[in-house]
Coordinates of C-alpha atoms in Angstrom, one line a residue:
M13 CA 43.9 18.4 -27.4
S14 CA 40.4 18.7 -25.9
I15 CA 38.7 22.1 -26.1
F16 CA 37.1 21.5 -22.7
N17 CA 38.8 21.9 -19.4
Y18 CA 38.4 19.4 -16.4
K19 CA 35.4 21.2 -14.9
Q20 CA 33.6 21.4 -18.2
H21 CA 34.2 17.7 -18.8
N22 CA 32.6 16.9 -15.4
N23 CA 29.6 19.2 -16.1
I24 CA 29.1 17.6 -19.5
I25 CA 29.3 14.1 -18.0
L26 CA 26.8 15.1 -15.2
V27 CA 24.3 16.5 -17.8
S28 CA 24.7 13.3 -19.8
I29 CA 24.0 11.2 -16.7
V30 CA 20.9 13.2 -15.9
V31 CA 19.5 13.0 -19.5
L32 CA 20.2 9.3 -19.8
G33 CA 18.8 8.7 -16.3
C34 CA 15.5 10.5 -17.3
F35 CA 15.3 8.3 -20.5
L36 CA 15.9 5.2 -18.3
L37 CA 13.2 6.2 -15.8
Y38 CA 10.8 6.8 -18.6
A39 CA 11.6 3.4 -20.2
L40 CA 11.2 1.7 -16.8
S41 CA 7.9 3.5 -15.9
E42 CA 5.9 0.4 -16.8
L43 CA 8.0 -1.6 -14.3
F44 CA 7.8 0.8 -11.5
S45 CA 5.2 -1.4 -9.7
S46 CA 7.7 -4.3 -9.9
I47 CA 10.6 -2.1 -8.5
L48 CA 8.5 -0.7 -5.7
G49 CA 7.1 -4.2 -4.9
A50 CA 10.6 -5.6 -4.7
I51 CA 11.7 -2.9 -2.3
V52 CA 8.6 -3.4 -0.1
L53 CA 9.1 -7.2 0.1
F54 CA 12.9 -6.8 0.7
T55 CA 12.2 -4.5 3.6
I56 CA 9.5 -6.8 5.1
F57 CA 11.5 -10.1 4.7
R58 CA 15.0 -8.8 5.4
P59 CA 15.0 -9.8 9.1
F60 CA 13.8 -13.3 8.2
F61 CA 16.4 -13.6 5.6
L62 CA 19.2 -12.6 8.0
Y63 CA 17.8 -15.1 10.5
M64 CA 17.9 -18.0 8.0
V65 CA 21.4 -17.1 6.7
E66 CA 23.2 -16.0 9.9
Q67 CA 21.5 -18.2 12.6
R68 CA 20.2 -21.2 10.7
R69 CA 23.2 -21.2 8.2
F70 CA 21.0 -21.5 5.2
N71 CA 22.5 -21.0 1.7
R72 CA 21.7 -17.5 0.4
T73 CA 20.1 -18.8 -2.7
L74 CA 17.9 -21.2 -0.8
A75 CA 16.9 -18.5 1.7
A76 CA 15.9 -16.2 -1.1
L77 CA 13.8 -18.9 -2.8
I78 CA 12.1 -19.7 0.5
I79 CA 11.1 -16.0 0.9
I80 CA 9.9 -15.9 -2.7
F81 CA 7.8 -19.0 -2.1
I82 CA 6.4 -17.7 1.2
S83 CA 5.5 -14.3 -0.3
L84 CA 3.7 -16.1 -3.2
I85 CA 1.7 -18.2 -0.8
V86 CA 0.9 -15.5 1.8
I87 CA 0.6 -12.3 -0.3
V88 CA 0.4 -12.8 -4.1
I89 CA -1.8 -15.8 -4.6
P90 CA -4.4 -14.8 -1.9
F91 CA -4.6 -11.3 -3.3
L92 CA -5.1 -12.5 -6.9
S93 CA -7.6 -15.1 -5.7
L94 CA -9.6 -12.5 -3.9
S95 CA -9.4 -10.1 -6.9
I96 CA -10.8 -12.9 -9.2
M97 CA -13.5 -13.7 -6.7
V98 CA -14.5 -10.0 -6.3
I99 CA -14.5 -9.4 -10.1
G100 CA -16.6 -12.5 -10.7
K101 CA -19.0 -11.6 -8.0
V102 CA -19.4 -8.1 -9.2
G103 CA -20.0 -9.4 -12.8
S104 CA -22.8 -11.7 -11.7
I105 CA -24.2 -9.7 -8.8
N106 CA -27.5 -8.9 -10.7
R107 CA -28.0 -12.6 -11.7
D108 CA -27.3 -14.6 -8.6
S109 CA -28.3 -14.7 -5.0
L110 CA -28.3 -11.0 -4.1
P111 CA -31.7 -9.4 -4.8
I112 CA -30.1 -6.0 -5.9
D113 CA -33.2 -4.9 -7.9
K114 CA -35.5 -5.6 -5.0
W115 CA -33.2 -3.9 -2.5
S116 CA -32.8 -0.8 -4.8
V117 CA -36.5 -0.3 -5.0
K118 CA -37.0 -0.5 -1.2
I119 CA -34.0 1.8 -0.6
D120 CA -35.3 4.3 -3.1
E121 CA -38.8 4.2 -1.5
F122 CA -37.3 4.7 1.9
A123 CA -34.9 7.5 0.8
G124 CA -37.6 9.2 -1.2
A125 CA -40.0 9.3 1.7
N126 CA -37.5 10.2 4.5
L127 CA -34.5 11.8 2.8
N128 CA -36.0 13.4 -0.3
Q129 CA -33.6 11.3 -2.5
P130 CA -35.9 9.0 -4.6
H131 CA -33.1 7.7 -6.8
L132 CA -30.4 7.3 -4.1
A133 CA -29.8 3.5 -4.6
E134 CA -29.9 3.7 -8.4
N135 CA -27.4 6.6 -8.6
T136 CA -25.2 4.9 -5.9
L137 CA -25.1 1.6 -7.8
Q138 CA -24.1 3.3 -11.0
K139 CA -21.2 5.2 -9.4
L140 CA -20.1 2.1 -7.5
G141 CA -20.2 0.0 -10.6
A142 CA -18.0 2.5 -12.5
Y143 CA -15.6 2.8 -9.5
V144 CA -15.2 -1.0 -9.1
A145 CA -14.7 -1.4 -12.8
D146 CA -11.8 1.0 -12.6
L147 CA -10.4 -0.4 -9.4
F148 CA -10.5 -4.0 -10.4
P149 CA -9.5 -4.2 -14.1
S150 CA -10.1 -7.5 -15.9
L151 CA -7.5 -9.9 -14.9
L152 CA -7.8 -11.8 -18.2
S153 CA -7.1 -8.8 -20.3
S154 CA -4.1 -7.8 -18.2
A155 CA -2.8 -11.3 -17.4
A156 CA 0.4 -10.8 -19.4
S157 CA 1.1 -7.5 -17.7
I158 CA 0.6 -9.1 -14.2
I159 CA 2.8 -12.0 -15.0
I160 CA 5.6 -9.7 -16.3
T161 CA 5.3 -7.5 -13.3
L162 CA 5.6 -10.5 -10.9
L163 CA 8.5 -12.0 -12.8
V164 CA 10.5 -8.7 -12.8
M165 CA 9.6 -8.1 -9.1
Y166 CA 10.9 -11.5 -8.0
F167 CA 13.9 -11.3 -10.3
L168 CA 14.9 -8.1 -8.6
L169 CA 14.0 -9.5 -5.1
Y170 CA 16.1 -12.6 -5.7
F171 CA 19.3 -10.6 -6.5
M172 CA 18.6 -8.1 -3.7
F173 CA 18.8 -11.0 -1.2
V174 CA 21.5 -13.1 -2.8
Q175 CA 23.7 -10.0 -3.1
M176 CA 22.3 -8.2 -0.1
R177 CA 25.6 -6.9 1.2
E178 CA 26.7 -5.5 -2.2
F179 CA 23.2 -4.1 -2.7
E180 CA 23.1 -2.3 0.6
M181 CA 26.7 -1.0 0.3
G182 CA 25.9 0.3 -3.2
L183 CA 22.9 2.2 -1.7
L184 CA 25.1 3.7 1.0
K185 CA 27.8 4.6 -1.5
Y186 CA 25.5 6.5 -3.9
A187 CA 23.1 7.9 -1.3
P188 CA 22.9 11.7 -1.5
F189 CA 23.4 12.1 2.2
R190 CA 25.8 11.1 5.0
E191 CA 26.0 7.5 6.3
Q192 CA 24.3 8.3 9.6
H193 CA 21.4 9.8 7.7
A194 CA 21.3 6.9 5.3
L195 CA 21.0 4.5 8.3
K196 CA 18.3 6.7 9.7
F197 CA 16.5 6.6 6.3
A198 CA 16.8 2.8 6.3
V199 CA 15.2 2.5 9.8
E200 CA 12.4 5.0 8.9
L201 CA 11.8 3.2 5.6
R202 CA 11.4 -0.1 7.5
N203 CA 9.0 1.5 10.0
S204 CA 7.0 3.2 7.3
T205 CA 6.8 0.0 5.2
Y206 CA 5.7 -2.1 8.2
S207 CA 3.2 0.5 9.3
N208 CA 1.6 1.0 5.9
V209 CA 1.8 -2.6 4.6
L210 CA 1.7 -5.0 7.5
G211 CA -0.2 -2.7 9.9
Q212 CA -2.8 -1.7 7.4
G213 CA -3.1 -5.3 6.2
I214 CA -3.9 -6.4 9.8
I215 CA -6.5 -3.7 10.2
A216 CA -8.1 -4.5 6.9
L217 CA -8.2 -8.3 7.6
T218 CA -9.7 -7.6 11.1
Q219 CA -12.3 -5.2 9.8
G220 CA -13.3 -7.6 7.0
I221 CA -13.8 -10.5 9.5
L222 CA -15.8 -8.3 11.9
L223 CA -17.9 -7.0 9.0
A224 CA -18.6 -10.5 7.7
N225 CA -19.5 -11.7 11.2
G226 CA -21.9 -8.8 11.7
F227 CA -23.6 -9.3 8.3
W228 CA -24.0 -13.0 9.2
I229 CA -25.5 -12.3 12.6
F230 CA -28.0 -9.8 11.2
G231 CA -29.0 -11.9 8.2
I232 CA -27.4 -10.0 5.3
P233 CA -26.9 -12.4 2.4
D234 CA -23.4 -13.5 1.3
P235 CA -21.5 -12.1 4.3
I236 CA -18.1 -13.6 3.2
F237 CA -18.2 -11.6 -0.1
W238 CA -19.0 -8.4 1.8
G239 CA -16.3 -9.1 4.3
V240 CA -13.8 -9.4 1.4
I241 CA -15.1 -6.1 0.0
G242 CA -14.8 -4.6 3.5
S243 CA -11.2 -5.7 3.7
F244 CA -10.4 -3.8 0.4
I245 CA -12.3 -0.7 1.5
S246 CA -10.5 -0.7 4.9
F247 CA -7.5 0.6 3.1
L248 CA -9.5 3.8 2.4
P249 CA -9.2 5.7 5.7
V250 CA -12.0 8.2 5.0
V251 CA -14.5 5.5 3.8
G252 CA -13.5 2.2 5.6
A253 CA -15.4 -1.0 6.1
P254 CA -17.9 0.4 8.7
T255 CA -19.6 2.5 6.0
L256 CA -20.9 -0.8 4.4
C257 CA -23.1 -1.1 7.4
I258 CA -25.0 2.0 6.4
P259 CA -26.6 0.6 3.2
A260 CA -27.1 -2.8 4.9
S261 CA -28.9 -1.0 7.8
I262 CA -31.1 0.9 5.3
I263 CA -32.0 -2.5 3.7
L264 CA -33.0 -3.8 7.1
F265 CA -35.1 -0.6 7.7
A266 CA -36.7 -0.9 4.3
N267 CA -37.7 -4.6 5.1
G268 CA -39.3 -3.5 8.4
H269 CA -36.5 -4.7 10.7
S270 CA -35.8 -1.4 12.5
V271 CA -34.2 -2.8 15.6
Q272 CA -31.7 -4.9 13.6
G273 CA -31.0 -1.9 11.4
V274 CA -30.1 0.2 14.4
L275 CA -28.0 -2.5 16.0
L276 CA -26.1 -3.2 12.8
L277 CA -25.4 0.5 12.3
A278 CA -24.2 0.8 15.8
Y279 CA -22.1 -2.3 15.4
G280 CA -20.4 -1.0 12.3
L281 CA -19.8 2.6 13.2
L282 CA -19.1 2.3 16.9
F283 CA -17.4 -1.2 17.2
I284 CA -15.7 -1.8 13.9
G285 CA -14.7 1.8 13.6
N286 CA -13.2 1.9 17.0
V287 CA -11.3 -1.4 16.4
D288 CA -9.6 0.5 13.6
N289 CA -8.4 3.2 16.0
V290 CA -7.3 0.8 18.7
L291 CA -5.3 -1.4 16.3
R292 CA -3.8 1.7 14.7
M293 CA -2.6 2.9 18.1
I294 CA -1.0 -0.4 18.9
I295 CA 0.7 -0.7 15.5
N296 CA 2.0 2.9 15.8
K297 CA 3.5 2.2 19.2
R298 CA 5.1 -1.1 18.1
V299 CA 6.1 -0.3 14.5
G300 CA 6.0 3.2 13.3
N301 CA 3.6 6.2 13.4
T302 CA 1.9 7.0 10.1
H303 CA -0.4 10.0 10.2
P304 CA -3.9 9.4 8.8
I305 CA -3.4 12.3 6.4
I306 CA -0.5 10.4 4.8
S307 CA -2.8 7.4 4.3
V308 CA -5.6 9.5 2.9
I309 CA -3.5 11.5 0.4
G310 CA -1.4 8.5 -0.4
V311 CA -4.4 6.5 -1.4
F312 CA -5.5 9.3 -3.8
I313 CA -2.0 9.4 -5.2
G314 CA -1.6 5.6 -5.6
L315 CA -5.0 4.6 -7.1
P316 CA -4.5 6.4 -10.5
L317 CA -0.9 5.1 -10.7
F318 CA -1.2 1.5 -9.5
G319 CA -4.9 0.6 -9.4
I320 CA -5.8 -1.5 -6.4
L321 CA -2.2 -1.8 -5.4
G322 CA -2.1 1.9 -5.0
L323 CA -4.0 1.4 -1.7
V324 CA -0.7 0.1 -0.3
F325 CA 1.9 1.7 -2.6
G326 CA 0.5 5.3 -2.4
P327 CA 0.9 5.8 1.3
V328 CA 4.3 4.1 1.2
L329 CA 5.6 6.4 -1.6
L330 CA 4.3 9.5 0.3
S331 CA 6.0 8.3 3.5
Y332 CA 9.3 7.9 1.6
F333 CA 9.0 11.3 0.1
L334 CA 8.3 13.0 3.4
L335 CA 11.2 11.1 4.9
L336 CA 13.6 12.4 2.2
L337 CA 12.3 15.9 2.9
E338 CA 13.1 15.5 6.6
I339 CA 16.7 14.3 5.8
Y340 CA 17.2 17.1 3.3
E341 CA 16.1 19.7 5.9
T342 CA 18.5 18.1 8.4
N343 CA 21.4 18.3 6.0
R344 CA 20.6 21.9 5.0
M345 CA 20.6 23.0 8.7
A346 CA 23.9 21.2 9.3
A347 CA 25.4 22.9 6.2
D348 CA 24.2 26.3 7.4
R349 CA 25.7 25.7 10.9
L350 CA 29.0 24.6 9.3
E351 CA 29.0 27.7 7.1
R352 CA 28.5 30.0 10.1
I353 CA 31.4 28.4 11.9
R354 CA 33.7 28.8 8.9
S355 CA 32.7 32.4 8.2
P356 CA 33.9 34.9 10.8
E357 CA 31.3 37.3 12.0
L358 CA 31.5 40.8 10.7

């Protein structure tokens, strides 16, 4: 005969579930990037998967493998290639074609004479070098971790698609809110993911291309490399790709090309900066509205947790969190109304 009653049994089981769940979350913390990446890719490619399975009559396994292949070609491989290129370029930037030392001297002379900052370029390069070293860790030293992360991510993604109905029904079953709110959460999750991942990706690519084109027109060396850097920086809403035009303009001023310096500065701050705003308005109307504050705070949250991937994952996580808060508030208000209906007024 048990010494616990039915309610005590349930409470003990609930506490055990919470404790074991915390241990599992701690154990899986290293794979959180894989889990979040699988969720993001599932959300992005779900309409295409349904199109292949329901309209084109593809086998579920084949459709899942096609999506994995497409995501590798379109997202993973280019991202890794660009990261390798950036790391290699940063590592050889003082030895190759970019005359960094010469530029630094001219910028320091110009800044010392006009801005009372005689060591502006030297200090900026030191800070930039430390920041880039943290942002782009050595791929060779973390190759095993990257491979494991990708394998787990695609393992999860494969079963999410192959068993999609079971996966989604399980989410609905164990969701801590009603079905209509769960469906609303799914729609908002899709919109937030599209806005933060696809939308910001389009903006970053566009700004990188425009920056490279501007540097090529005004004679800044290695415009493709700086365009790639601009694409990465475009994920930072406060900084953005146009800010790279400021040091480039100072270089032109220091070399005696004042007109080109003014034109490049205007091109970056006025044209490239406004392209960001126009594209963001179009994306918000067509996909989902993500407030710039979410992007800014999300980046600062994501970078320490995920490194360079935090530029994407940080705003996505913050959007999910705010969405859950909204649903909780809706549920609480509904519960309060129900309580008032059931309780007679005194």
